[in-house]
PDB file of C-alpha atoms in Angstrom:
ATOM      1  CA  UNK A   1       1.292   6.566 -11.280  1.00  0.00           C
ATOM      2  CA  UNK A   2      -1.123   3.277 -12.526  1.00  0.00           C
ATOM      3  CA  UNK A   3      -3.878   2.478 -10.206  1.00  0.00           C
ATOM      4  CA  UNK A   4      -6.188   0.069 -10.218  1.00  0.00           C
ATOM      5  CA  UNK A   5      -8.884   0.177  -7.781  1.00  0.00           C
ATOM      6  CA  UNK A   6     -11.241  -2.511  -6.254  1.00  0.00           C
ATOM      7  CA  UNK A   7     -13.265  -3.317  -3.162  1.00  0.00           C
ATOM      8  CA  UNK A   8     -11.662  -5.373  -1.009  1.00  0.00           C
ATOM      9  CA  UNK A   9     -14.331  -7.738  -0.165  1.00  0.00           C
ATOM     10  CA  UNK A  10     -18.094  -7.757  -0.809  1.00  0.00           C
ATOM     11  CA  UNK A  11     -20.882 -10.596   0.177  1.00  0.00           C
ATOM     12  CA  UNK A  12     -23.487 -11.681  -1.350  1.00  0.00           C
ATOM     13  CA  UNK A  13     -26.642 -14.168  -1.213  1.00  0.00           C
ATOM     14  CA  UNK A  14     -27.152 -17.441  -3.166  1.00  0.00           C
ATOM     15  CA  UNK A  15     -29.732 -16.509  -6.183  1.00  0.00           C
ATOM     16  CA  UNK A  16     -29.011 -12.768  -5.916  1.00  0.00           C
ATOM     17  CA  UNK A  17     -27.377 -10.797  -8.219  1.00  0.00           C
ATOM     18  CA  UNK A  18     -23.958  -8.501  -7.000  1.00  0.00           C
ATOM     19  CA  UNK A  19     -21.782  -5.637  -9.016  1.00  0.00           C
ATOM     20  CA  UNK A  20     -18.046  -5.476  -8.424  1.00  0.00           C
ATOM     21  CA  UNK A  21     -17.042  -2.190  -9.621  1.00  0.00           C
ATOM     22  CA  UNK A  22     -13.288  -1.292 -10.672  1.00  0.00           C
ATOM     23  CA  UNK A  23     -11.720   1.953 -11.513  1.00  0.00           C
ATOM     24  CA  UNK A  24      -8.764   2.452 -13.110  1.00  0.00           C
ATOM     25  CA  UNK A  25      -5.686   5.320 -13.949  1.00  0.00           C
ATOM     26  CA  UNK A  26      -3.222   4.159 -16.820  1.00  0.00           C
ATOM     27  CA  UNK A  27      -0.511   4.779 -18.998  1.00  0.00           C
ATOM     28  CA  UNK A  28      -2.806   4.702 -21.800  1.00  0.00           C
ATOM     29  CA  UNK A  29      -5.268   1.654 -22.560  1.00  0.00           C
ATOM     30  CA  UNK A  30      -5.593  -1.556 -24.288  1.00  0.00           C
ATOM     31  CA  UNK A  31      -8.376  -3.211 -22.935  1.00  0.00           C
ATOM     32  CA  UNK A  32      -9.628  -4.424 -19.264  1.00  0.00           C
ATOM     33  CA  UNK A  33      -9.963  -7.763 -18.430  1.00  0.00           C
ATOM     34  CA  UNK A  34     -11.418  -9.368 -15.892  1.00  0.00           C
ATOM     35  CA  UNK A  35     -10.106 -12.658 -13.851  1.00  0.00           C
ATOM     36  CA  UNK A  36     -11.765 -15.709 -11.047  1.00  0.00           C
ATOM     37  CA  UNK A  37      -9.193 -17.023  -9.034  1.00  0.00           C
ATOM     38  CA  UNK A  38     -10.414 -19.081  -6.401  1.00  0.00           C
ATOM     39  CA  UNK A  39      -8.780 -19.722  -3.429  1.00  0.00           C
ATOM     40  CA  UNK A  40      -4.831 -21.775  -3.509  1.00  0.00           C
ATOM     41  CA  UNK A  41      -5.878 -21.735  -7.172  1.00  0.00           C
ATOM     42  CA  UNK A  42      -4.388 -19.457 -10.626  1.00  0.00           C
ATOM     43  CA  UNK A  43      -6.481 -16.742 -12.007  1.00  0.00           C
ATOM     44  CA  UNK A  44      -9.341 -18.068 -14.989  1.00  0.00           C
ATOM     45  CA  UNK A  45      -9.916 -15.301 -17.478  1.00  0.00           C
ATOM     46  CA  UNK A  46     -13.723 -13.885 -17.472  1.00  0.00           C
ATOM     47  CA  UNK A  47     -14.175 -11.100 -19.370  1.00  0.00           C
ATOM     48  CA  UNK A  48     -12.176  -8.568 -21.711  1.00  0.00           C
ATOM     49  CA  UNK A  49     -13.806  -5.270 -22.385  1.00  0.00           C
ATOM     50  CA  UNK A  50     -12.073  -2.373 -24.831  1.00  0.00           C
ATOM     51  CA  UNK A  51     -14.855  -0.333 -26.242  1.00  0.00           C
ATOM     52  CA  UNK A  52     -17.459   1.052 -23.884  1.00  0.00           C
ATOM     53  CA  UNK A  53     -20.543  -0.582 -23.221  1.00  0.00           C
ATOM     54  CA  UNK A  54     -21.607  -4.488 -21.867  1.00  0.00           C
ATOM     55  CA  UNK A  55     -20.512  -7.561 -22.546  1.00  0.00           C
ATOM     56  CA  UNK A  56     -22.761 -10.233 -21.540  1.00  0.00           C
ATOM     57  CA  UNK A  57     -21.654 -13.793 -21.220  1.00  0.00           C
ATOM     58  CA  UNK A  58     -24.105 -16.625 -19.466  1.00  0.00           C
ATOM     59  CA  UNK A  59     -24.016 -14.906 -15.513  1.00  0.00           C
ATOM     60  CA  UNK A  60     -21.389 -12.852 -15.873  1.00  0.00           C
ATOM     61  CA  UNK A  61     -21.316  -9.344 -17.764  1.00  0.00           C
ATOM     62  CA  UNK A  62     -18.851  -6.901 -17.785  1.00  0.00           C
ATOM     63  CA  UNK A  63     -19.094  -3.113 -18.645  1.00  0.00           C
ATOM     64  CA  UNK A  64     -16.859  -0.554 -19.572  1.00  0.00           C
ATOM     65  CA  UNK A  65     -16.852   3.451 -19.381  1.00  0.00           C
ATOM     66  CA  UNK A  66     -13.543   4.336 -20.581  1.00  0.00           C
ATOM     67  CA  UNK A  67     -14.248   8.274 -20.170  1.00  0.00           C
ATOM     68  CA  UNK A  68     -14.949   7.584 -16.530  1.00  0.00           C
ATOM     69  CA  UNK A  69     -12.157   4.873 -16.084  1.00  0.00           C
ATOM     70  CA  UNK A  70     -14.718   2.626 -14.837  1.00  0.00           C
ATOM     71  CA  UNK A  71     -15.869  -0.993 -15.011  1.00  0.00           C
ATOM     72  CA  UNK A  72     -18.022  -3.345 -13.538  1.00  0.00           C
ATOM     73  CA  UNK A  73     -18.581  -7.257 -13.540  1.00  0.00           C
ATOM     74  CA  UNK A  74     -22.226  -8.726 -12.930  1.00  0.00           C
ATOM     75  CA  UNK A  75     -22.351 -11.681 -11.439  1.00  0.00           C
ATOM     76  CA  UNK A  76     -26.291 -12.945 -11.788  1.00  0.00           C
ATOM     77  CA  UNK A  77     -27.936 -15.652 -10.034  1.00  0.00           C
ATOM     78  CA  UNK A  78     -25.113 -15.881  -7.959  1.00  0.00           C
ATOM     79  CA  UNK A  79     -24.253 -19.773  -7.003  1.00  0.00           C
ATOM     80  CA  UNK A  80     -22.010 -21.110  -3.707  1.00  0.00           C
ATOM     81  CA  UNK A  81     -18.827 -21.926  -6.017  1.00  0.00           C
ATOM     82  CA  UNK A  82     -18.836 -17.909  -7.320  1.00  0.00           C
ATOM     83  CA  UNK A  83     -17.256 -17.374  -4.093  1.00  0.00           C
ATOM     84  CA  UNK A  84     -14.163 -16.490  -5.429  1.00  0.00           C
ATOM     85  CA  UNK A  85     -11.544 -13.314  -5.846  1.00  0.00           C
ATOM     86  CA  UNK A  86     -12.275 -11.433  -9.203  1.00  0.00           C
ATOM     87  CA  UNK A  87      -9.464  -9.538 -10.357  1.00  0.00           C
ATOM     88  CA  UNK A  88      -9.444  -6.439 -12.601  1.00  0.00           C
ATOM     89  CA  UNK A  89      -6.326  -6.097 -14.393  1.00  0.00           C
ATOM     90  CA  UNK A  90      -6.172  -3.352 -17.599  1.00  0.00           C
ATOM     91  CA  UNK A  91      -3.812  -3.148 -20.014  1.00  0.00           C
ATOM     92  CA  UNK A  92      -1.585  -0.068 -20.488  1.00  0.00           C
ATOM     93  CA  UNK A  93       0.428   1.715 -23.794  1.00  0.00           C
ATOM     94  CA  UNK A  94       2.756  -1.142 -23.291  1.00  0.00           C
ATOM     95  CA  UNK A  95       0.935  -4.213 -23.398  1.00  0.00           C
ATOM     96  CA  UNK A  96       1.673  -4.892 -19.708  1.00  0.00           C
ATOM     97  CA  UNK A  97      -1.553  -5.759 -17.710  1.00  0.00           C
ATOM     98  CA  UNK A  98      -1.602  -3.752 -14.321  1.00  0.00           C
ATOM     99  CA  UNK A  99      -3.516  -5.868 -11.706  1.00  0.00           C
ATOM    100  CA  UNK A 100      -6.152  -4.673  -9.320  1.00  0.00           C
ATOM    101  CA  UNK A 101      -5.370  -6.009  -5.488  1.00  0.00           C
ATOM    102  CA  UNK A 102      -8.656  -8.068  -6.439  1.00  0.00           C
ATOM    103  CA  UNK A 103     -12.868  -8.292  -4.288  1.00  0.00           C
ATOM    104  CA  UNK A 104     -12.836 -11.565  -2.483  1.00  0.00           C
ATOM    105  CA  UNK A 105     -16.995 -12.518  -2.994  1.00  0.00           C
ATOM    106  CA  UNK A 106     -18.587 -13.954   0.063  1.00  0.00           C
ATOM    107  CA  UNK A 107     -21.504 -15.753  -1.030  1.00  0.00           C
ATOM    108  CA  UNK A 108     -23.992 -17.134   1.786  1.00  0.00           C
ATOM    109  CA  UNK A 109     -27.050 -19.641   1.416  1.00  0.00           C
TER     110      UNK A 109
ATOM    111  CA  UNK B   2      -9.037 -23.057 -24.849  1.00  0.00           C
ATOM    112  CA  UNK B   3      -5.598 -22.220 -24.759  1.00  0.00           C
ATOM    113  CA  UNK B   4      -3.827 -24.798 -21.705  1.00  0.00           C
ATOM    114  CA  UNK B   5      -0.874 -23.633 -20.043  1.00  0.00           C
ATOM    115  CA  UNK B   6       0.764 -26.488 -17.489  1.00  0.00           C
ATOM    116  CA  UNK B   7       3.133 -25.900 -14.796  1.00  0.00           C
ATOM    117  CA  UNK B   8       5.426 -28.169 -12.821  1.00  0.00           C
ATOM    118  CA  UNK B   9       6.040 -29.164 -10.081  1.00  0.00           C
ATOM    119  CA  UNK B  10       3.060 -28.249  -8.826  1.00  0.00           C
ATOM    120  CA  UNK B  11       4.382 -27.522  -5.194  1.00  0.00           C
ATOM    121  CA  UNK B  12       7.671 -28.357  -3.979  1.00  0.00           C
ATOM    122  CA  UNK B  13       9.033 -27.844  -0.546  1.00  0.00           C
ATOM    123  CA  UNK B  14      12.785 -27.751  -0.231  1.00  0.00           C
ATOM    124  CA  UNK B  15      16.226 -26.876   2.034  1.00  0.00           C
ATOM    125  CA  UNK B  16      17.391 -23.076   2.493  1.00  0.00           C
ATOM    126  CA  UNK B  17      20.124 -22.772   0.128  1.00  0.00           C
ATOM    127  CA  UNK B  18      18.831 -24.875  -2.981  1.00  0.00           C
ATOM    128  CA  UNK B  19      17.825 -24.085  -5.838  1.00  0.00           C
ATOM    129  CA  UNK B  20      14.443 -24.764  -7.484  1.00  0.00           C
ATOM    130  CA  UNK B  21      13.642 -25.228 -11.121  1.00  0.00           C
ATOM    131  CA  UNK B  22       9.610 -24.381 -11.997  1.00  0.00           C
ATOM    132  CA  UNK B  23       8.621 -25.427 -15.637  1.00  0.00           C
ATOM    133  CA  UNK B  24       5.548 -23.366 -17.900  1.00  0.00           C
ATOM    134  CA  UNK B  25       4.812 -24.850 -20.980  1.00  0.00           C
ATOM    135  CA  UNK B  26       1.910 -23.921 -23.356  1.00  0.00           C
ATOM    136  CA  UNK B  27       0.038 -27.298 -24.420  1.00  0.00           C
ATOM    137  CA  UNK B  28      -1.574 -26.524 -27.695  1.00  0.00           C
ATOM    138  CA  UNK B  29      -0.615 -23.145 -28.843  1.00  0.00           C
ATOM    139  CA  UNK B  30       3.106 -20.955 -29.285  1.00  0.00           C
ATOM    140  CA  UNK B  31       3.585 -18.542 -26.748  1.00  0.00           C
ATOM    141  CA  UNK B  32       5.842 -15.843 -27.727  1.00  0.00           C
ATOM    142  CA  UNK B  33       5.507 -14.315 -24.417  1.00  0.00           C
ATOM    143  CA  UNK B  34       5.258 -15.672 -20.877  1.00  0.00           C
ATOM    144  CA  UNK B  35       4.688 -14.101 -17.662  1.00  0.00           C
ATOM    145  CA  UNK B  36       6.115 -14.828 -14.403  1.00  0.00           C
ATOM    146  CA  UNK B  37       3.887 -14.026 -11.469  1.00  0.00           C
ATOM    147  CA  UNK B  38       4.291 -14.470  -7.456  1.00  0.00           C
ATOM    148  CA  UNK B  39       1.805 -14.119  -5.251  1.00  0.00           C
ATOM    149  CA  UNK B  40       1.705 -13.953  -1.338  1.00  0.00           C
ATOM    150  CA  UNK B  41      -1.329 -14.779   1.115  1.00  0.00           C
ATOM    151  CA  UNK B  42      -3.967 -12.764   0.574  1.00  0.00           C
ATOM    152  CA  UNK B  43      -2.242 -10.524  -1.823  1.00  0.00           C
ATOM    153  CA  UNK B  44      -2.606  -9.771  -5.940  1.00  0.00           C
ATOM    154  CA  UNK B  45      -0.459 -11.229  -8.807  1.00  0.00           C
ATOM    155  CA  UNK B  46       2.908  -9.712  -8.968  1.00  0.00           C
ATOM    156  CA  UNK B  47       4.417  -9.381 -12.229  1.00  0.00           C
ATOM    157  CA  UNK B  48       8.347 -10.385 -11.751  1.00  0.00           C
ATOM    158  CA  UNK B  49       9.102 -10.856 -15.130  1.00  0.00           C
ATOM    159  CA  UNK B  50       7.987 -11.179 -18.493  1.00  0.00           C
ATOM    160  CA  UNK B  51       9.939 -13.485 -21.204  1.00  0.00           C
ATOM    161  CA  UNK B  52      10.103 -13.392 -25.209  1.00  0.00           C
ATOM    162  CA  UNK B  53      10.987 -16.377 -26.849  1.00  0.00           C
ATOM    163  CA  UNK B  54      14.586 -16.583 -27.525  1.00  0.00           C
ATOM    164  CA  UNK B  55      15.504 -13.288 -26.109  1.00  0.00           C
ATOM    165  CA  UNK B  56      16.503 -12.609 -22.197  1.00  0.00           C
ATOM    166  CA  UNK B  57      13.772 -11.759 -20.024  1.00  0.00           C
ATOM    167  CA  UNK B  58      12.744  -8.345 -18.357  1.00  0.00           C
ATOM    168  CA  UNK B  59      12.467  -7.977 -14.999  1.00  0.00           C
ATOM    169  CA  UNK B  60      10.603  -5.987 -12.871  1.00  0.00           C
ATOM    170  CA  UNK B  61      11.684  -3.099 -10.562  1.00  0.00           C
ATOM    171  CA  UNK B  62      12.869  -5.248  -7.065  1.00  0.00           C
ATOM    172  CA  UNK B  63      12.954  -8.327  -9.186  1.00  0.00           C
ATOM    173  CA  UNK B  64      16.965  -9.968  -8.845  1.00  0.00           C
ATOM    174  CA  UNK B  65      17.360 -11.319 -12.010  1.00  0.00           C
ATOM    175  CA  UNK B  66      20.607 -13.255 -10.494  1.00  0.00           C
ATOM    176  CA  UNK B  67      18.107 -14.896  -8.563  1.00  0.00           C
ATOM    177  CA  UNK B  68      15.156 -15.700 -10.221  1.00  0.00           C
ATOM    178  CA  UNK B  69      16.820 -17.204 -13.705  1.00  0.00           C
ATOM    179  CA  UNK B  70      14.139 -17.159 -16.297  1.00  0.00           C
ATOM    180  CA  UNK B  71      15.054 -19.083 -19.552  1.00  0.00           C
ATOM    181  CA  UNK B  72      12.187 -18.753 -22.522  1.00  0.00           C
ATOM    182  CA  UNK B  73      14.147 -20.951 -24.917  1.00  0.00           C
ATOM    183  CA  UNK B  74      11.021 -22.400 -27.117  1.00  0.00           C
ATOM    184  CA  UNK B  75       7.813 -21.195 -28.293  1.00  0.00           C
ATOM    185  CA  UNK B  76       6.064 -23.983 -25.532  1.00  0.00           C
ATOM    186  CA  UNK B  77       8.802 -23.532 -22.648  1.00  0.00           C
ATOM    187  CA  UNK B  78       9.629 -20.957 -19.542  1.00  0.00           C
ATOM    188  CA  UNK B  79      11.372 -22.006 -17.236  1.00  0.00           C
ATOM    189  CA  UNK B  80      11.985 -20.322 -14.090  1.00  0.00           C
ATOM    190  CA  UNK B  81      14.908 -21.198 -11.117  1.00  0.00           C
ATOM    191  CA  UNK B  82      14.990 -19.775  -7.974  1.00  0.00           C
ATOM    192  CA  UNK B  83      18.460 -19.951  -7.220  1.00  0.00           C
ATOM    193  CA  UNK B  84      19.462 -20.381  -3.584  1.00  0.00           C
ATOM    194  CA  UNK B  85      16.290 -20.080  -1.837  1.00  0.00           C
ATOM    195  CA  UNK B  86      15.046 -18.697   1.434  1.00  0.00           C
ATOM    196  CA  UNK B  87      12.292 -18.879   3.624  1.00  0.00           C
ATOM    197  CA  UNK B  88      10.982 -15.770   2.300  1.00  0.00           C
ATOM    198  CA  UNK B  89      11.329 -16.957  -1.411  1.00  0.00           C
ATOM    199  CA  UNK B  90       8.199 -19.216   0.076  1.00  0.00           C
ATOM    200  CA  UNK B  91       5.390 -18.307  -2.713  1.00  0.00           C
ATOM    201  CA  UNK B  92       2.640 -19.180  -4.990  1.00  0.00           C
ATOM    202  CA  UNK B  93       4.404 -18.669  -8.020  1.00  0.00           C
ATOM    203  CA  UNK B  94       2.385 -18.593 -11.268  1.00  0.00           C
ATOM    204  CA  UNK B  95       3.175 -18.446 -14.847  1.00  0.00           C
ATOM    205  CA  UNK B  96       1.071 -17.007 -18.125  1.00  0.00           C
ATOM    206  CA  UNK B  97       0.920 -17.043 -21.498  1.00  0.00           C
ATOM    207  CA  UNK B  98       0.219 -15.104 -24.807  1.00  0.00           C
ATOM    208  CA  UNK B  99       0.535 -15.845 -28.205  1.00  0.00           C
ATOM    209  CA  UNK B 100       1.767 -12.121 -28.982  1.00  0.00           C
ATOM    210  CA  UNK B 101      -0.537 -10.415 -30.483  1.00  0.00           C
ATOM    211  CA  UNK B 102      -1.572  -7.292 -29.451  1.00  0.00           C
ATOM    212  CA  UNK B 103      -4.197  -7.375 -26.533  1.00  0.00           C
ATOM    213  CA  UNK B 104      -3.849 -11.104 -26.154  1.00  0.00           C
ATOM    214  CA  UNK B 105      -5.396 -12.705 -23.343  1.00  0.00           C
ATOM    215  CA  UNK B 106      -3.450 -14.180 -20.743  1.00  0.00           C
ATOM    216  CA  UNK B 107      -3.647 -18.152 -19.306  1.00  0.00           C
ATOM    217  CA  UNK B 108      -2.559 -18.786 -16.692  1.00  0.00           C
ATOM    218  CA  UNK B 109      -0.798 -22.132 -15.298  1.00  0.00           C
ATOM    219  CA  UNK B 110      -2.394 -23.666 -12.179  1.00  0.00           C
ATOM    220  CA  UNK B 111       0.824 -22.590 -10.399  1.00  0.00           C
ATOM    221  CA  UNK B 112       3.379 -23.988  -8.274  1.00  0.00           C
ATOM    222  CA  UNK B 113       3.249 -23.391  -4.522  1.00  0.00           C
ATOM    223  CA  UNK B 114       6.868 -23.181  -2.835  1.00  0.00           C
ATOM    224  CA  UNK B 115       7.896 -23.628   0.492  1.00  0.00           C
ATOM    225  CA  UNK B 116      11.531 -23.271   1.738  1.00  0.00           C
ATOM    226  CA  UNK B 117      12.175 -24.843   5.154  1.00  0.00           C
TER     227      UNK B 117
END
């Protein structure tokens, strides 16, 4: 079966730096994405990774190991309104994105 | 960016109605939409996804006699959840591609439904 795996929830400090980590088991693969949804709110896109290796973008980077089915997303000088729910969602032989459960980020002062 | 609207944005409503929830991509032509719900708490659920001008495909668990998708423009989904229930209550959230391969998905801000 398709898995997508993600902590469930992970806090973090104002100004620090935190690593959500995702792995993944697929029907093939077209790319990972990642997603910020914040609370009562729809998912904003991030990040899409397909070849292996980072992507950095302002705070946020994302990395891919497709060997390992593994990714991570760096969130740097982490800020009060990063508290959010980052979803991992990859996209298999078919085109159709299979969603991680999502990390709800805790971030305290 | 790509802006995908929904409406209503939340609508609260009898048992027994039915409720009509409108996607519409603002300033590009989606070929393919995306129909999500999503409970408290919970992940996106994929119900179903729509091409323009051809029926839409549900998922597995997914009553297509209930939830009535219609994709009839490149700019329009539409979505009706036909006589609803309590446990019909959702966040339901639409998306949007352009088709092409590996196309990112926007999403709508999503319409929160509540059945009384």
């Amino acid at each position: 079966g398709q898995n997508i795996d993600q902590p469930t929830e992970m806090t973090a400090t104002e100004g620090a730096i935190v690593q959500i980590n995702c792995t993944y088991q697929t029907s093939g693969f077209n790319g990972l994405f990642w997603y910020q949804q914040h609370a009562g709110e729809a998912p904003t896109f991030l990040s899409y990774n397909v070849l292996d290796g980072l992507e950095e973008k302002g705070r946020f980077s994302s990395f891919l190991s497709r060997s390992k089915g593994y990714s991570y997303l760096l969130l740097k000088e982490l800020q009060m309104k990063d508290s959010a729910s980052y979803l991992c969602a990859v996209m298999d032989s078919n085109y159709q994105l299979i969603w991680g459960a999502g990390t709800k980020l805790i971030i305290k002062p | 960016g790509a802006v995908v609207s929904q409406h209503p944005s939340w609508v609260i409503c009898k048992s027994g109605t039915s409720v009509k929830i409108e996607c519409r991509s603002l300033d590009f032509q989606a070929t393919t939409m995306f129909w999500y719900r999503q409970f408290p708490k919970q992940s996106l659920m994929l119900m179903a996804t729509s091409n323009e001008g051809s029926k839409a495909t549900y998922e597995q668990g997914v009553e297509k006699d209930k939830f009535l998708i219609n994709h009839a423009s490149l700019t329009l989904s539409t979505l009706t959840v036909t006589s609803a229930h309590p446990e019909d209550s959702s966040f339901y959230i639409c998306s949007a591609t352009s088709g092409r391969a590996m196309e990112t998905q926007y999403f709508g801000p999503g319409t929160r439904l509540l059945v009384l």
